[in-house]
Short mmCIF file of C-alpha atoms in Angstrom, two decimals:
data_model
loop_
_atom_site.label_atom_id
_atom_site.label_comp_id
_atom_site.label_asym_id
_atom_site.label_seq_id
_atom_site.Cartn_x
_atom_site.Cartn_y
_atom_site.Cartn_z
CA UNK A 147 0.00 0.00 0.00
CA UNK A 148 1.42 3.07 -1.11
CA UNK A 149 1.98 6.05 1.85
CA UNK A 150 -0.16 8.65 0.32
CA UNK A 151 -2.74 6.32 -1.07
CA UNK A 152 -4.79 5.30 2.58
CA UNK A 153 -6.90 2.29 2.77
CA UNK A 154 -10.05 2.87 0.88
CA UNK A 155 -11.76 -0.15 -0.03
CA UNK A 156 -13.93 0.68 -3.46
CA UNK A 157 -17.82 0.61 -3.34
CA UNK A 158 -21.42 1.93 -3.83
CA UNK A 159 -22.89 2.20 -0.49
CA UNK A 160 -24.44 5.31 0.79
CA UNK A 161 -21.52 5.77 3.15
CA UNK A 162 -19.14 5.64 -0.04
CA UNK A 163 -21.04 8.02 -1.82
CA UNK A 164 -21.48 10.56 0.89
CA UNK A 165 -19.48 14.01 0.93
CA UNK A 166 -16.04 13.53 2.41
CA UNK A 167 -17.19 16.70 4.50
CA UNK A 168 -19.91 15.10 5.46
CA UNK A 169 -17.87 12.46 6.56
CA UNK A 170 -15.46 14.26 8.65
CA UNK A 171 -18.39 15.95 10.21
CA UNK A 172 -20.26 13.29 11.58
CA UNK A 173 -17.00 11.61 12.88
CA UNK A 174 -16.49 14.62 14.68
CA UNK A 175 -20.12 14.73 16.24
CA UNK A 176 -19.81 10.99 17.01
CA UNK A 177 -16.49 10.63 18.78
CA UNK A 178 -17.48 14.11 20.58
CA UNK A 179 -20.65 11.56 21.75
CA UNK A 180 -18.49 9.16 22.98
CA UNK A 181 -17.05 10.87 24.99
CA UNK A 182 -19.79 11.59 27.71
CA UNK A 183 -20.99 7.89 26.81
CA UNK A 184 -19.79 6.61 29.96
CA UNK A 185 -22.42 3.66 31.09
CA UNK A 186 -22.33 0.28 29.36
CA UNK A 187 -26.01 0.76 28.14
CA UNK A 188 -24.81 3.98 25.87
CA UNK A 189 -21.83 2.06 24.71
CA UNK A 190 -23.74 -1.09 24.03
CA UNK A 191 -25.87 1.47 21.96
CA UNK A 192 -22.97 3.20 20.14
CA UNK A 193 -21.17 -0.08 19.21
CA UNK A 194 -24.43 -1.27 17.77
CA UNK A 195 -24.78 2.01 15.33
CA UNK A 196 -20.99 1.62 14.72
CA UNK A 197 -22.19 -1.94 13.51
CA UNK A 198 -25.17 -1.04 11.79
CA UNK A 199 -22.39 1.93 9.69
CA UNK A 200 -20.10 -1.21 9.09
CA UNK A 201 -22.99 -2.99 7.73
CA UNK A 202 -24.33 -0.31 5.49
CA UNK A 203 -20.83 0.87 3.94
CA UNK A 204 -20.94 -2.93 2.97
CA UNK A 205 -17.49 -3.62 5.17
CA UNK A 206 -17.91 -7.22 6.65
CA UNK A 207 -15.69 -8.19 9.57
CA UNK A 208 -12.51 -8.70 7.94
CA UNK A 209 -12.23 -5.29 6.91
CA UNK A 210 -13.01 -3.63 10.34
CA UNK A 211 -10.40 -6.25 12.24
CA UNK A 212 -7.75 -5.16 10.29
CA UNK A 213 -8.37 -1.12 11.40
CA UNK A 214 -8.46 -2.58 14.94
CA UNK A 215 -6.44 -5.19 14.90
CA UNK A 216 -2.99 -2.83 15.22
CA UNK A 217 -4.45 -1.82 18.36
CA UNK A 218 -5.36 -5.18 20.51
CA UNK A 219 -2.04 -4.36 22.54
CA UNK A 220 -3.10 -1.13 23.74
CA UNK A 221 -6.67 -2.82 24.55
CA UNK A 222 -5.21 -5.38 26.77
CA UNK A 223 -3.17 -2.62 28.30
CA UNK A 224 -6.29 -0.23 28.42
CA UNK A 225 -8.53 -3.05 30.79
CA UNK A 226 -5.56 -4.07 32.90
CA UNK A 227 -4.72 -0.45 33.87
CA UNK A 228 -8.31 0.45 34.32
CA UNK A 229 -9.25 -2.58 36.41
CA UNK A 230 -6.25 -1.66 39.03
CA UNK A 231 -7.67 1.64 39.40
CA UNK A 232 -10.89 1.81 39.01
CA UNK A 233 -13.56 -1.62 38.16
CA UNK A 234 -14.34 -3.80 35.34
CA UNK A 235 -17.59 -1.49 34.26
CA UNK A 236 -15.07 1.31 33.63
CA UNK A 237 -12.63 -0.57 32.14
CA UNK A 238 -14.81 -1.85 29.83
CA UNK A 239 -16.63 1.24 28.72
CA UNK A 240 -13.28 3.49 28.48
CA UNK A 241 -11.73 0.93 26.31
CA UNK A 242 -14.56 0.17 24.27
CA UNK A 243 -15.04 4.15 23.77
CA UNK A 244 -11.45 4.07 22.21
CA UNK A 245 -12.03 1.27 19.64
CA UNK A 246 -15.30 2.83 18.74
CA UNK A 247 -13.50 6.03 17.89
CA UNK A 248 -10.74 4.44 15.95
CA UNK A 249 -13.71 2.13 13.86
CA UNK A 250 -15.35 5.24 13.10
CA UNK A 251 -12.29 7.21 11.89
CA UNK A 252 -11.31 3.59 9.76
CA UNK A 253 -14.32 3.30 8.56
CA UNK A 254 -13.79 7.08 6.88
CA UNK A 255 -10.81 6.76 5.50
CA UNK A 256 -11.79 3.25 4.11
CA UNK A 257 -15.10 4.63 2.16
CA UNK A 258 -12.91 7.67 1.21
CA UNK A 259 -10.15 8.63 -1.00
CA UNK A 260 -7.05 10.40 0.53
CA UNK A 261 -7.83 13.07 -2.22
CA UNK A 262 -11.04 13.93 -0.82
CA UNK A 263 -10.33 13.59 2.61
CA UNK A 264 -7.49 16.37 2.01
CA UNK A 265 -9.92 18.34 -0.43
CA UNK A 266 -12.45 18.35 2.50
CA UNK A 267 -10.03 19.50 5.44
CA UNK A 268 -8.38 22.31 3.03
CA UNK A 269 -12.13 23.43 2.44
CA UNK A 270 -12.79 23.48 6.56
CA UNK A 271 -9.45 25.30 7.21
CA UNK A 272 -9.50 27.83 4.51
CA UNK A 273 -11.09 30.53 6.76
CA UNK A 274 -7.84 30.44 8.66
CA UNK A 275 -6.14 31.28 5.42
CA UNK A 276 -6.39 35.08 6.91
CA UNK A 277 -4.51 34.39 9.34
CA UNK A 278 -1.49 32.66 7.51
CA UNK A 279 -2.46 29.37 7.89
CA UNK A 280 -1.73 27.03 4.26
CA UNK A 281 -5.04 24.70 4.60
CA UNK A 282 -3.28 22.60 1.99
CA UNK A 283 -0.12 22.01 3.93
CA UNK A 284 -2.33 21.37 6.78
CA UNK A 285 -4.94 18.73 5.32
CA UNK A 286 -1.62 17.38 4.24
CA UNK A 287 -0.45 17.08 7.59
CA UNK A 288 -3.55 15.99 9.42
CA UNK A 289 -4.09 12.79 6.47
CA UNK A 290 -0.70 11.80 6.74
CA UNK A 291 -0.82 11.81 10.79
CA UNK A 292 -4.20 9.46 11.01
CA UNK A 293 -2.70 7.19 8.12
CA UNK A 294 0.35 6.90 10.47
CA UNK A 295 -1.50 5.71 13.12
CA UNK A 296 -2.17 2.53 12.47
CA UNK A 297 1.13 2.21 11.20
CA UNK A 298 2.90 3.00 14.22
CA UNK A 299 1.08 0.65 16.29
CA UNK A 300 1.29 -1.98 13.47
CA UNK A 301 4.83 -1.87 13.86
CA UNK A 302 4.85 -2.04 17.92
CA UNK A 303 2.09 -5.35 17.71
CA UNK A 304 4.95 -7.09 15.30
CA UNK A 305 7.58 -5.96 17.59
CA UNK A 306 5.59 -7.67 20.32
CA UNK A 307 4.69 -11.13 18.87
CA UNK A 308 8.39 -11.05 18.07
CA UNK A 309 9.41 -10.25 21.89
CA UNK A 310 7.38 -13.17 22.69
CA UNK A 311 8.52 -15.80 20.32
CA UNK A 312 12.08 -15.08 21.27
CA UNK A 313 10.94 -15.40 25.00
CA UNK A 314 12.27 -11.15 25.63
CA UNK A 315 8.63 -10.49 26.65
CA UNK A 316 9.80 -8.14 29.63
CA UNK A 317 12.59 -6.10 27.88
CA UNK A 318 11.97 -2.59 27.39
CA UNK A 319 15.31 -2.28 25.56
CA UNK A 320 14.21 -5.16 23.16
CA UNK A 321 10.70 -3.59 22.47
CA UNK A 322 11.41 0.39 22.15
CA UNK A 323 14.88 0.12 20.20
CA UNK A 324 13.07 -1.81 17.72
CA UNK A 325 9.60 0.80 17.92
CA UNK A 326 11.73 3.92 17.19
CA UNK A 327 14.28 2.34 14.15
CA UNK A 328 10.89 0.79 12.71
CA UNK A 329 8.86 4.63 13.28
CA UNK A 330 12.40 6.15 11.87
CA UNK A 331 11.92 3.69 8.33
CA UNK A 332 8.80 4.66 8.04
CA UNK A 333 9.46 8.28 8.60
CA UNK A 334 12.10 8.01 6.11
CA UNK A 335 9.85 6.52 3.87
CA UNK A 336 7.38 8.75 3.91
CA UNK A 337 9.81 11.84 3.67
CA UNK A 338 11.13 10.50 0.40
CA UNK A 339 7.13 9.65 -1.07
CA UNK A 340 6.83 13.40 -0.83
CA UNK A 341 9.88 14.59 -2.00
CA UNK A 342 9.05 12.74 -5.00
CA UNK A 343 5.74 14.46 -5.05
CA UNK A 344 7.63 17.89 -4.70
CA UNK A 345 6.10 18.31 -1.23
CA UNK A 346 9.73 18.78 0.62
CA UNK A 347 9.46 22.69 0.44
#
């Protein structure tokens, strides 16, 4: 998969064909949502219509496990913390909060094109263009940093399967030299995608 390319998924749905704007929008009402959804009936209730958005965008399974799958790490990590300092209700409902943001924000990126989503952000930022702010440069910016995510912590879940078959399961040293050389790569990567695309200035 190319840097600048995402992970849209080609299709016909209603999600597809909806405004990129449109899009961005209603993530941004939804995860705003989440936020005060803090009982297990409201979540049960958001993951449902997080389901039912799956379902209509015509993603099956497959498609939404391998958005969240980068993140089952942090998950784990997310209950355990939370059940040490709080209970198992909260633990549950914070962490299920988080994947429902991040299946939301997947789910965007994979009924939209990069182009558009960029096209739609330099559209929302161009009022700020008075106040020398590029919106280009910064649609730019924000697309790159949420297709990075799941990159990033797609390179610490390898990291950590491979800490465990070699036994090294409690090194920090063997799991965060690893994390920033692999973040570096990718940096590095990226940096030469868009000097090729003469986006270095």
């Amino acid at each position: 998969m190319s840097l600048l390319t995402g992970a849209y998924v080609p299709g016909r749905s209603v999600v597809h064909r909806a405004p990129a704007g449109l899009k961005l929008a209603v993530l941004a009402v939804a995860c705003t949502a989440l936020v005060f959804a803090r009982s297990l009936v409201l979540v049960g209730v958001a993951t449902m219509v997080v389901v039912g958005a799956y379902a209509l965008a015509g993603m099956g399974v497959r498609a939404a496990w391998g958005q969240l799958r980068p993140l089952r790490w942090l998950v784990v990590v997310l209950v355990v913390v939370q059940v040490l300092i709080a209970d198992v209700p909260t633990a549950v409902a914070l962490t299920a909060r988080l994947v429902l943001a991040v299946a939301l924000a997947a789910l965007v990126t994979l009924t939209t094109r990069t182009t558009e989503l960029m096209a739609a952000l330099e559209r929302a930022l161009s009022p700020l263009r008075r106040f020398g702010v590029e919106p280009a440069r910064v649609s730019l910016l924000m697309s790159l940093a949420l297709r990075s995510v799941p990159v990033v912590a797609g390179i610490a879940g390898r990291i950590r399967e491979a800490r465990w078959a070699r036994g090294r399961e409690r090194s920090v040293r063997a799991f965060a030299v690893p994390l920033v050389v692999g973040v570096l790569r990718h940096a590095d990567a990226m940096g030469e995608a868009l000097q090729a695309r003469g986006l270095d200035d």
